[in-house]
Coordinates of C-alpha atoms in Angstrom, one line a residue:
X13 CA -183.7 -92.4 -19.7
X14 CA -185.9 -89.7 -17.7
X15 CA -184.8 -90.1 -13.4
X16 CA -184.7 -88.9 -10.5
X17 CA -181.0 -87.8 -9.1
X18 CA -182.4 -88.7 -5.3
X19 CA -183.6 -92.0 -6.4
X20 CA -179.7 -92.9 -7.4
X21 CA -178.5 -91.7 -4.6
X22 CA -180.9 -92.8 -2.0
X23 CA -180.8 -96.6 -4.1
X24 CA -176.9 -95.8 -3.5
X25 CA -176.9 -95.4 0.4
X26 CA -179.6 -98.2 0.9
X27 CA -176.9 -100.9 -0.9
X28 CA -173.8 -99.3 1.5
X29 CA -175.8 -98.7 4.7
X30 CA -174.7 -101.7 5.8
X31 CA -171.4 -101.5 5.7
X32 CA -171.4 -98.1 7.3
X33 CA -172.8 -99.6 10.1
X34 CA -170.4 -102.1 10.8
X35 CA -167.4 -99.3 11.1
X36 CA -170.1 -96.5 12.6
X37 CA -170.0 -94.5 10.4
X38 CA -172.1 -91.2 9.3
X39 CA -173.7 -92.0 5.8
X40 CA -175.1 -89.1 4.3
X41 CA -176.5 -87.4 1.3
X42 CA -177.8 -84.5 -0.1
X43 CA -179.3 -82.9 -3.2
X44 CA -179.4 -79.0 -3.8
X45 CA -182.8 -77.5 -4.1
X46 CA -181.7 -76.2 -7.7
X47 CA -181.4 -79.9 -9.1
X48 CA -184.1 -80.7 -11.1
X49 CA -186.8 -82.6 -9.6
X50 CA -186.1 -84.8 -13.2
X51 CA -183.4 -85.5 -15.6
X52 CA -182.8 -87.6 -18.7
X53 CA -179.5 -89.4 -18.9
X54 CA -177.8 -92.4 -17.7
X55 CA -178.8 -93.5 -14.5
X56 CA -177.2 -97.1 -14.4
X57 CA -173.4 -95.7 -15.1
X58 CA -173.9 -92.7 -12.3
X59 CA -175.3 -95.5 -9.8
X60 CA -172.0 -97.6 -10.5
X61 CA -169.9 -94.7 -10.3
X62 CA -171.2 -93.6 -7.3
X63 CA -171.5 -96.9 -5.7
X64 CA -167.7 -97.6 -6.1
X65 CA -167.3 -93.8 -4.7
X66 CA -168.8 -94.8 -1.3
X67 CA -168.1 -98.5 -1.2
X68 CA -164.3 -96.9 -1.7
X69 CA -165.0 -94.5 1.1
X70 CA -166.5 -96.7 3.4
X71 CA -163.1 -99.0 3.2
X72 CA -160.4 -96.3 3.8
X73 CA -162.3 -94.3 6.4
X74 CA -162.0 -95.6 9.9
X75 CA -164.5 -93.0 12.0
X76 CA -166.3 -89.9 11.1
X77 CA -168.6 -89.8 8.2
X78 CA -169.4 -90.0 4.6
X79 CA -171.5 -87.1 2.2
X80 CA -172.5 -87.7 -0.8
X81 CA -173.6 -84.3 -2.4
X82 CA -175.6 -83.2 -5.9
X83 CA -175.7 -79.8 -6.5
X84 CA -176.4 -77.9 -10.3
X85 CA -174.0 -75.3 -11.7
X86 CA -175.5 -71.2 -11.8
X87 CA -177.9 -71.1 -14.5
X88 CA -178.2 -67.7 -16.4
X89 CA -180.9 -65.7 -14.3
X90 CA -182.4 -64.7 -17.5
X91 CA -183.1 -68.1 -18.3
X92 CA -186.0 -68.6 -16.4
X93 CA -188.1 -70.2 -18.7
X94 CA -186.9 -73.4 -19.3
X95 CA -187.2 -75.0 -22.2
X96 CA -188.7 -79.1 -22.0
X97 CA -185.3 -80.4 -22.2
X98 CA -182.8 -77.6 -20.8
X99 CA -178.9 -78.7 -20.6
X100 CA -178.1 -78.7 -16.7
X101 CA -174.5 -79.4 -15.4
X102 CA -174.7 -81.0 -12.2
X103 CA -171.6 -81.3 -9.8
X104 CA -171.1 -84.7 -7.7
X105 CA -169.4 -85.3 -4.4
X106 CA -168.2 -87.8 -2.2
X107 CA -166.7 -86.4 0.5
X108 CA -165.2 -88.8 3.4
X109 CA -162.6 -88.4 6.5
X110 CA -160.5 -91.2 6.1
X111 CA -156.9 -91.7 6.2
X112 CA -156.4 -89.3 3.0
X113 CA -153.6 -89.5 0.0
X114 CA -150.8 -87.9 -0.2
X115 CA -150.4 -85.5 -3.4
X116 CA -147.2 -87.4 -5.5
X117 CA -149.4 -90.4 -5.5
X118 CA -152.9 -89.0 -6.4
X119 CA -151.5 -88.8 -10.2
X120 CA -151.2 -92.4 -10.2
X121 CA -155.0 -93.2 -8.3
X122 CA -156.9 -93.8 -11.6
X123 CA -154.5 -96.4 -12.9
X124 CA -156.1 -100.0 -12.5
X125 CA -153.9 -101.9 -10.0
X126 CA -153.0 -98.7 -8.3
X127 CA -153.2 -98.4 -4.6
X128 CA -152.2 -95.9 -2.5
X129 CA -151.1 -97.8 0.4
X130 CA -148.6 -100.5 -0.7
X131 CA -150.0 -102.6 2.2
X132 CA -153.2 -101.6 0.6
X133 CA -154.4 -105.1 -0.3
X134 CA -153.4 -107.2 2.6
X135 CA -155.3 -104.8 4.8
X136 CA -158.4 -104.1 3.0
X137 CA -158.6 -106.5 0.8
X138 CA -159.1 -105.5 -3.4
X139 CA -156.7 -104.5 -6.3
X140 CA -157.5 -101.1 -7.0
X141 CA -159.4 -101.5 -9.9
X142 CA -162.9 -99.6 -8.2
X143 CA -161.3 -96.2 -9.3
X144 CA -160.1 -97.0 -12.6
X145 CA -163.4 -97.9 -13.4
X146 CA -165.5 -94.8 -12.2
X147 CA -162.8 -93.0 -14.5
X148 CA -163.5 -94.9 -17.2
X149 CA -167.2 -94.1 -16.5
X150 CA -167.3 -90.8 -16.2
X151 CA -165.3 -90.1 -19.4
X152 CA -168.0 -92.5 -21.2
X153 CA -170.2 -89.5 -20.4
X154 CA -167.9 -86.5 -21.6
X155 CA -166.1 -85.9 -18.2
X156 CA -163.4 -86.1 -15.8
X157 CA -163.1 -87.4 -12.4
X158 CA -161.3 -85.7 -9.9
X159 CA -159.5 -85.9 -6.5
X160 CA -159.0 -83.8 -3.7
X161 CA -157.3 -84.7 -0.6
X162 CA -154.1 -84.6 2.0
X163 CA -152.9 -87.0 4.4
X164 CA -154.3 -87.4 7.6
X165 CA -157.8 -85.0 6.2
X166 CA -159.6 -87.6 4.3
X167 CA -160.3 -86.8 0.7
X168 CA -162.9 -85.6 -1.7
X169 CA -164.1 -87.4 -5.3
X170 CA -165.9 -85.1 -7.4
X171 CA -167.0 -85.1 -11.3
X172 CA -169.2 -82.6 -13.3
X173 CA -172.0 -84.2 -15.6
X174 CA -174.5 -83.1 -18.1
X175 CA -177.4 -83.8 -18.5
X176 CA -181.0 -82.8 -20.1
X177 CA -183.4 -81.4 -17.0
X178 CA -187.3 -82.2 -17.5
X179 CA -188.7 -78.2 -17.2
X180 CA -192.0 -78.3 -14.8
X181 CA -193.1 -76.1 -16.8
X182 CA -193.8 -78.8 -19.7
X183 CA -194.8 -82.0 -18.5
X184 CA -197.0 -83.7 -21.1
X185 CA -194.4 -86.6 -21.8
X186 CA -193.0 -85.9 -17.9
X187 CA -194.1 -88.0 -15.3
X188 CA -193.3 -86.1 -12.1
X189 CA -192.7 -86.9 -8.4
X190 CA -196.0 -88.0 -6.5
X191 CA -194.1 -86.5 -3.4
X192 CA -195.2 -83.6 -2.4
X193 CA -195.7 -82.8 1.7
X194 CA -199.2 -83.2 3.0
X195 CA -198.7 -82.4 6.7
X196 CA -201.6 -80.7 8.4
X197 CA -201.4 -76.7 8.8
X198 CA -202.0 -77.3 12.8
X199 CA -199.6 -79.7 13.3
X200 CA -197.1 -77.7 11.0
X201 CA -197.2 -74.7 13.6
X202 CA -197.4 -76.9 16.4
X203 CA -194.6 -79.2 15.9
X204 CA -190.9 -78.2 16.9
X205 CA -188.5 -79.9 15.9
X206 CA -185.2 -80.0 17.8
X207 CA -181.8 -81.8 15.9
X208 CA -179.5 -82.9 18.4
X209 CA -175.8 -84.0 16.6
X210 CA -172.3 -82.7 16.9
X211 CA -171.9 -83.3 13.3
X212 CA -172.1 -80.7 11.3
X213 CA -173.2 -82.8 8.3
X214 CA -176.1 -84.7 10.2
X215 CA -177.2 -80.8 11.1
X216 CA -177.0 -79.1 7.9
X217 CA -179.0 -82.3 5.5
X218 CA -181.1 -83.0 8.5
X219 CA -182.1 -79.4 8.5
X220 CA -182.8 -79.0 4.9
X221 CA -184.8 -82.2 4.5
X222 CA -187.3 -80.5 7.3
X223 CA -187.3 -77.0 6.6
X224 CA -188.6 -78.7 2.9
X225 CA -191.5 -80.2 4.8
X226 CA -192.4 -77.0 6.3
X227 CA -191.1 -77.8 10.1
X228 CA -190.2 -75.2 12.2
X229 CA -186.0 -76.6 13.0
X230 CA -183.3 -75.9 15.1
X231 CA -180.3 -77.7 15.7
X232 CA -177.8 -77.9 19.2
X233 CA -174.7 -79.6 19.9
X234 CA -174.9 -82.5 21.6
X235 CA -174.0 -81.5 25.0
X236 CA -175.7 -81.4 28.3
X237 CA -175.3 -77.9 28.8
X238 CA -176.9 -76.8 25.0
X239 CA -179.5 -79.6 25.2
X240 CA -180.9 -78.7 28.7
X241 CA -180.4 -74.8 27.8
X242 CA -182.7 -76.0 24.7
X243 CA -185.3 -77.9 26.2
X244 CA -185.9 -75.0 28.9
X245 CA -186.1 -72.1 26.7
X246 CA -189.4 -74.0 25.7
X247 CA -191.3 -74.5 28.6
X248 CA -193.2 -71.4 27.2
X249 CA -194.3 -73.0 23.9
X250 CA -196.4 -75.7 22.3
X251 CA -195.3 -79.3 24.4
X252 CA -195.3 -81.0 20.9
X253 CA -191.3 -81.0 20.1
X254 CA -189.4 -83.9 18.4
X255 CA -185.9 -84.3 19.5
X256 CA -184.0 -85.6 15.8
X257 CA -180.7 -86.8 17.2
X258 CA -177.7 -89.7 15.8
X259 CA -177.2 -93.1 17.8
X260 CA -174.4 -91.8 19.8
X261 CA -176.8 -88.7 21.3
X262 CA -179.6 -90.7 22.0
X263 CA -178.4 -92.0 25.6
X264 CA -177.3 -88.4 26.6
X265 CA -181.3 -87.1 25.8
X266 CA -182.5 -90.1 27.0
X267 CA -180.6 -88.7 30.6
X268 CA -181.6 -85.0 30.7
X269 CA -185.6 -86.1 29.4
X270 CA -185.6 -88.2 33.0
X271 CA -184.1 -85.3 34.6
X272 CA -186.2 -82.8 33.0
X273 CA -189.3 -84.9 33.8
X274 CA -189.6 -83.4 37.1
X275 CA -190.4 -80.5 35.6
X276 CA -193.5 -81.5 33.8
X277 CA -191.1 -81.7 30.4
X278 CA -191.8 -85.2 27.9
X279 CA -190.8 -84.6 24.4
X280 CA -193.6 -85.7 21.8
X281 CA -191.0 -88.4 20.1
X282 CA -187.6 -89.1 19.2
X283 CA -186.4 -90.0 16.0
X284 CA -182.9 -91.6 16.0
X285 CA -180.7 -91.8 12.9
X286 CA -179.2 -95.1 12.2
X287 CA -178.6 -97.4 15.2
X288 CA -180.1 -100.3 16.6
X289 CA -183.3 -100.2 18.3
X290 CA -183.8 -100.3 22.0
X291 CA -187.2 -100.6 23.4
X292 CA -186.5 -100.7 26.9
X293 CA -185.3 -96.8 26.4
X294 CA -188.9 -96.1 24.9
X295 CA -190.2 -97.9 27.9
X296 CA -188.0 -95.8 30.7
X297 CA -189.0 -92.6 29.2
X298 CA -192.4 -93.0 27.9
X299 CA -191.5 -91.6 24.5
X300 CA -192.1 -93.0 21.3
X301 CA -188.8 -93.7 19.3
X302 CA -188.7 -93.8 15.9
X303 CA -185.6 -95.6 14.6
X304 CA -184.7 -94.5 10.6
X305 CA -182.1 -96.8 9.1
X306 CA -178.9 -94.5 7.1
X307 CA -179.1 -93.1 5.2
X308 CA -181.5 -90.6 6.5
X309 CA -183.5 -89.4 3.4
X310 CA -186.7 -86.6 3.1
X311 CA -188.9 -90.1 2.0
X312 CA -187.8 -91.5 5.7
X313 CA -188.3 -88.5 7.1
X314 CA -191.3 -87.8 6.0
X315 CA -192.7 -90.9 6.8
X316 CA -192.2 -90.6 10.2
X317 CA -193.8 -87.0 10.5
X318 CA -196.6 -88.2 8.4
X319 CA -197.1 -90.8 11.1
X320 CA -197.2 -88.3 14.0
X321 CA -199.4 -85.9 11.9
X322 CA -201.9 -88.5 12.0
X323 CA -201.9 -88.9 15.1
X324 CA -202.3 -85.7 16.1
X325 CA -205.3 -85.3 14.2
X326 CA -206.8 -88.0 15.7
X327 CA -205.9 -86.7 19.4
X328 CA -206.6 -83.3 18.7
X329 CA -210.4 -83.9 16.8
X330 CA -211.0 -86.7 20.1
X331 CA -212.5 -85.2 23.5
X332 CA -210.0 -84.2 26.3
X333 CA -207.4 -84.6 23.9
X334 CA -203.5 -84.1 24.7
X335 CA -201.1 -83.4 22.1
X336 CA -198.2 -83.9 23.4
X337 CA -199.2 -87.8 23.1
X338 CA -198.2 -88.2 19.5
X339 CA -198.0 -92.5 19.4
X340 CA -199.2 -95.4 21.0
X341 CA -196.6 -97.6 20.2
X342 CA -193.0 -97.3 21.7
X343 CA -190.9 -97.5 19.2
X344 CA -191.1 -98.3 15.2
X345 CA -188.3 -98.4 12.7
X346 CA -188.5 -96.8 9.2
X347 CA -186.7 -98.6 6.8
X348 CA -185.9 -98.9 2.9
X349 CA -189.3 -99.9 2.3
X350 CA -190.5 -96.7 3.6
X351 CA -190.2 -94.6 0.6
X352 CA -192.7 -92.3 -1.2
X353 CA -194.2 -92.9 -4.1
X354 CA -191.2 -91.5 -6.9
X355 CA -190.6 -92.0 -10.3
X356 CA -188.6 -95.5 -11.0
X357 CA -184.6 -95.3 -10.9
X358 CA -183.4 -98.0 -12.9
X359 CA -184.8 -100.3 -15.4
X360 CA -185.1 -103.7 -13.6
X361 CA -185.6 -106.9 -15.3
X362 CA -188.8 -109.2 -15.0
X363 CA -189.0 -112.0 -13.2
X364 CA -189.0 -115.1 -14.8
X365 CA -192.5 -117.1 -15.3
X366 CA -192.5 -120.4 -12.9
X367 CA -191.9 -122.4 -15.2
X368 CA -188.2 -120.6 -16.4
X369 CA -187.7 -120.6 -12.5
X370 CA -187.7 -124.5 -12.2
X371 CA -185.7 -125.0 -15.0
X372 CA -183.0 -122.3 -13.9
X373 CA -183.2 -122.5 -10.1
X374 CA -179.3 -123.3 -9.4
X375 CA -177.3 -121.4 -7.4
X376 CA -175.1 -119.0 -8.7
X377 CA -171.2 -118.6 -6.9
X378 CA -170.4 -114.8 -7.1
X379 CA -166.9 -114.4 -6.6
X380 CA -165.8 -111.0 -6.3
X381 CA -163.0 -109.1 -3.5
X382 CA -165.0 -105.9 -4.2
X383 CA -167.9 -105.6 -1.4
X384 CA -169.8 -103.1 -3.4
X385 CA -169.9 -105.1 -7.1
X386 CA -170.8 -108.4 -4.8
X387 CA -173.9 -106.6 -3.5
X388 CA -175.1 -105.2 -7.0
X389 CA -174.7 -108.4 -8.8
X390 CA -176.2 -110.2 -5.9
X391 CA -179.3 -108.2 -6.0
X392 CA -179.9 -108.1 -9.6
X393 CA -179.7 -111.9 -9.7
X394 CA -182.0 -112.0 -6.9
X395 CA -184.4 -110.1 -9.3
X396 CA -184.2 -112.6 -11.5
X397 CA -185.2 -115.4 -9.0
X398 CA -181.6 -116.6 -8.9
X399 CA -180.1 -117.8 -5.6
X400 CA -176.5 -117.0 -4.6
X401 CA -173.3 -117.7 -3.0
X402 CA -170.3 -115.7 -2.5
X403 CA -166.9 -115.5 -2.0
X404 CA -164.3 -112.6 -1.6
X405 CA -161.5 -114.4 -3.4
X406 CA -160.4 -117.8 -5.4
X407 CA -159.0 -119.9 -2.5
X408 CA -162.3 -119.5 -1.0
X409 CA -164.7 -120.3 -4.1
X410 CA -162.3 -123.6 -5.0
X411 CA -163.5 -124.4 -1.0
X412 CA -167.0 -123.8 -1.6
X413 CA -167.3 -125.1 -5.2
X414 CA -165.5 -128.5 -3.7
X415 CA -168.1 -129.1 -0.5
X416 CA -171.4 -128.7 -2.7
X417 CA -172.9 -131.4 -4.8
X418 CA -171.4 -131.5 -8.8
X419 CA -174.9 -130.0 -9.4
X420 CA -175.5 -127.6 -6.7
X421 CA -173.9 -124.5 -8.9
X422 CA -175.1 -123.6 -12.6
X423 CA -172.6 -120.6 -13.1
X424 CA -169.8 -118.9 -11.5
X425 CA -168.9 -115.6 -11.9
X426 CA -165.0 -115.3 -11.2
X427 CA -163.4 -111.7 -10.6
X428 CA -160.1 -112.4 -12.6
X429 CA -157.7 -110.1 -10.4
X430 CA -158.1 -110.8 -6.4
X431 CA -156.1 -110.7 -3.2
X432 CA -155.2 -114.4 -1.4
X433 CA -155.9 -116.4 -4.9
X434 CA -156.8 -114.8 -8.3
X435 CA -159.4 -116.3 -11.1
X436 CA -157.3 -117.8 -13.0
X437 CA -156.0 -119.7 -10.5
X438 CA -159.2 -120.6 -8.7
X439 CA -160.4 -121.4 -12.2
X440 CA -157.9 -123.9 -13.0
X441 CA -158.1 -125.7 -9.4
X442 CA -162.2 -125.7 -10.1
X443 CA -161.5 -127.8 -13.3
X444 CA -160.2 -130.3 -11.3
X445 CA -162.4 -130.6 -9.1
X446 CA -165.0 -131.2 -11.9
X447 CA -162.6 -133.8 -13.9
X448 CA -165.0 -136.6 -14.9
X449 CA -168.0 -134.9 -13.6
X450 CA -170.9 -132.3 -15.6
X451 CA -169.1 -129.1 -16.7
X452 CA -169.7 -125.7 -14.9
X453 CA -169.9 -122.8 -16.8
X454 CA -167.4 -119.7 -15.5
X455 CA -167.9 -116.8 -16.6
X456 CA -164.6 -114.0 -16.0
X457 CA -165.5 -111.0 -15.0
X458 CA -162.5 -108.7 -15.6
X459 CA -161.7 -104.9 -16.3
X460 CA -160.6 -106.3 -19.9
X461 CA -157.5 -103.8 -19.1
X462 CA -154.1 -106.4 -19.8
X463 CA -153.4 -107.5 -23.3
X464 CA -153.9 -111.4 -24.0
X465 CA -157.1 -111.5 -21.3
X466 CA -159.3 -113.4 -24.0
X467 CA -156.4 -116.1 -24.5
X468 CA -155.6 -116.2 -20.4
X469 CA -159.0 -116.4 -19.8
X470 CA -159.1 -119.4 -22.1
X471 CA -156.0 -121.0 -21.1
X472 CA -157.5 -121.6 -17.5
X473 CA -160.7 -123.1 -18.5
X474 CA -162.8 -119.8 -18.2
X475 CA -166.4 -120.2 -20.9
X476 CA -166.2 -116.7 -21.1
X477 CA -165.8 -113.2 -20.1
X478 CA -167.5 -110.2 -19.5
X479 CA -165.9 -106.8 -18.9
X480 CA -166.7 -104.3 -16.2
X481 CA -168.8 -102.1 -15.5
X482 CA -170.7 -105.3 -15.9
X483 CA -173.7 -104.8 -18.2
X484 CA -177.0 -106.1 -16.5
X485 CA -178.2 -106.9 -20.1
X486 CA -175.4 -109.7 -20.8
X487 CA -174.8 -110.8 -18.1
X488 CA -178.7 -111.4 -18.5
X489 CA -177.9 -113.4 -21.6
X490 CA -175.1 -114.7 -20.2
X491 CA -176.4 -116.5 -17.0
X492 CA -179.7 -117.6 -18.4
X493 CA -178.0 -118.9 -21.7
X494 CA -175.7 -121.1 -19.9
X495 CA -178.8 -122.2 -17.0
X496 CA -181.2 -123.0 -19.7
X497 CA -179.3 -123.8 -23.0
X498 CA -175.5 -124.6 -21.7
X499 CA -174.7 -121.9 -24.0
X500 CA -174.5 -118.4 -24.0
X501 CA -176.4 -116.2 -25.3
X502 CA -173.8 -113.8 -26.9
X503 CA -170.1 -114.1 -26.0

């Protein structure tokens, strides 16, 4: 299948965003210039491998930040013209600064089950099977995963993959990128652009994103001092200068811009990374703010520059126009649904007509420990029109299951191996609920890794099972069989 390596990734950081907002965290990714703009491969197994990568990330790391990084092995320089469908090895990252694992237990931090902390479980919740399965993923496509890390440093992930690169040079069956920078040559050699952030990570992808859009970028430290330093070395040049700056620099520039006002210095915007929006700020300092949800991305980015581009074409072409006033309105926020036109990620299944909609509109219990396989199946059920609950482990789903009408849930999805109560236990208890009542189809979702799951499975009362990686396709089948028919459709 021909994709986009950004679309993953961005796809990736718009599902954990979230949760890297709860704990503060930095969420951020890049993707070497030297990637191909398009690749044919797997996209669905490199999204779930790299969505239990972060979602793992996210749990053990409790400040700093997260990368996420793509970048394509040396190709031969005399290779340089590619063939339509040119082998490419591309290196993956996810690099965090967690609490890190120490190196007599990183031998043992594939194995399903496995955690590193032995308190692992009643602190974080999960059963260590997140790994086990992006190893199991990444040899399905001919490689190994790999782990580097100490205690105390946090710890890189990485895995190499191949894959066929779509040459630019041949694109009669290639459908390329509409993305492609259309800022106006005025505003480009107007506009400074200033990124404000003591991390180096936020500097470096912020950077590269802008210099790709052909803005003129620097980057300071977030300190009084550097920022002031910064904004006076100016005074000489073009007043249109955007200030790029993280949530926790925002209310230090928000400071030295009232101080500096005296001196006839308002910056032309600023454009916050992640964070919650504040309009009274926008208000005090007669800037507009533009908020971009993590993780930042060139799409967002570009966005937001293509706003102020038009509005400085519309100042600059009125009468007695002033530059420096880039937008009427105080603050906006640039969200997932921001994105540039791009060549689709994954292959998502149609909705179903109205008339499959009534007859399979019941709510579907997801019951799953693991935040990050919750959100996926949550979101490609929702795709399919379905509604759904969920709960992160079997104590809770038998308390849900029992305050809801016999007919309010059509399936349940049950993780077999959870913290508090497990599947089959949940499964059981659920079955007794139901005594004398219509039967609800379960449906085990399990890493099909202990001998005798089909029979202990069965034993508690489970329909089925399907094993992870869950595949979209049957569980598909699965879930509209049992809504529509009371059967599967494959087992």
């Amino acid at each position: 299948m021909m994709f986009q390596v950004e679309n993953v990734m961005e796809d990736v950081g718009e599902l954990m965003s979230g949760l890297a907002q709860e704990k503060s965290l930095g969420l951020y990714f890049e993707v070497d210039d030297q990637v191909p703009p398009l690749i044919v491969g797997d996209p669905e197994k490199l999204h779930q491998i790299l969505l239990n990568l972060v979602g793992n990330a996210i749990k053990f790391t409790e400040s700093g930040e997260i990368l996420v990084r793509c970048s394509a092995a040396p190709r031969d320089p005399s290779a340089l013209s590619l063939t339509s469908h040119e082998e490419i090895d591309l290196l993956f990252e996810v690099r965090d600064s967690g609490m890190g694992i120490d190196a007599t237990q990183q031998e043992q931090l594939f194995s399903p089950f496995f955690q590193a902390d032995s308190s692992t479980t009643r602190r974080f919740g999960g059963t260590g099977l997140g790994l086990a399965i992006c190893s199991q993923l990444v040899r399905l496509m001919g490689s190994k995963i790999k782990v580097e890390s100490s205690v105390g440093t946090g710890s890189t992930f990485s895995f190499n993959l191949k894959f066929k690169s779509i040459s630019t040079l041949n694109t009669e069956q290639a459908v390329l990128p509409s993305f492609t920078p259309t800022l106006d040559p005025g505003f480009l050699n107007r506009m400074r652009v200033i990124v404000v952030s003591n991390s180096e990570t936020c500097q470096r992808v912020v950077s590269s994103i802008l210099a790709g859009l052909s803005l003129s970028c620097d980057y300071v430290s977030a300190t009084r001092e550097h920022v002031t330093t910064t904004i006076r070395s100016l005074e000489d040049e073009s007043p249109m200068v955007s200030f790029v700056c993280d949530d926790s620099s925002l209310d230090l520039l928000v400071d030295i811009f009232s101080e500096e006002a005296d001196r006839g210095f308002r910056p032309s915007s600023i454009i916050m990374l992640g964070g919650t929006p504040r309009s009274q700020l926008a208000i005090s300092t007669q800037t507009p703010i533009h908020y971009i949800m993590q993780p930042t991305t060139r799409s967002k980015l570009f966005t937001v520059f293509q706003r102020l581009n038009t509005s400085f074409i519309e100042l600059t072409s009125a009468p007695d126009s002033h530059p420096s006033m880039m937008d009427d309105d105080h603050h906006a926020s640039i969200d997932s649904s921001s994105k540039a036109d791009s060549v689709p990620m994954l292959k998502l299944p149609e909705k179903p007509t109205p008339q499959e909609e009534k007859e399979v509109l019941r709510t579907v219990l997801v019951v799953e420990d693991n935040v990050v396989n919750t959100r996926v199946i949550v979101r490609h059920l929702a795709k399919l029109g379905l509604p759904t609950d969920t709960a992160d482990n079997g104590a809770k789903a038998v308390e849900m299951f029992q305050s809801h009408p016999p007919t309010y849930y059509g399936v349940v999805l049950m993780d077999c191996h959870m913290p508090v109560m497990d599947g089959f236990e949940a499964t059981i208890k659920i079955r007794e609920i139901e005594a004398g009542r219509s039967h609800v189809p379960i449906v085990a979702l399990t890493a099909n890794v202990m001998p005798g799951i089909t029979e202990q499975c069965t034993k508690a009362g489970m329909d089925c099972y399907l094993s992870k990686p869950v595949n979209f396709k049957a569980l598909n089948s699965t879930i509209m069989g049992f809504l529509k028919t009371g059967k599967p459709d494959i087992m």
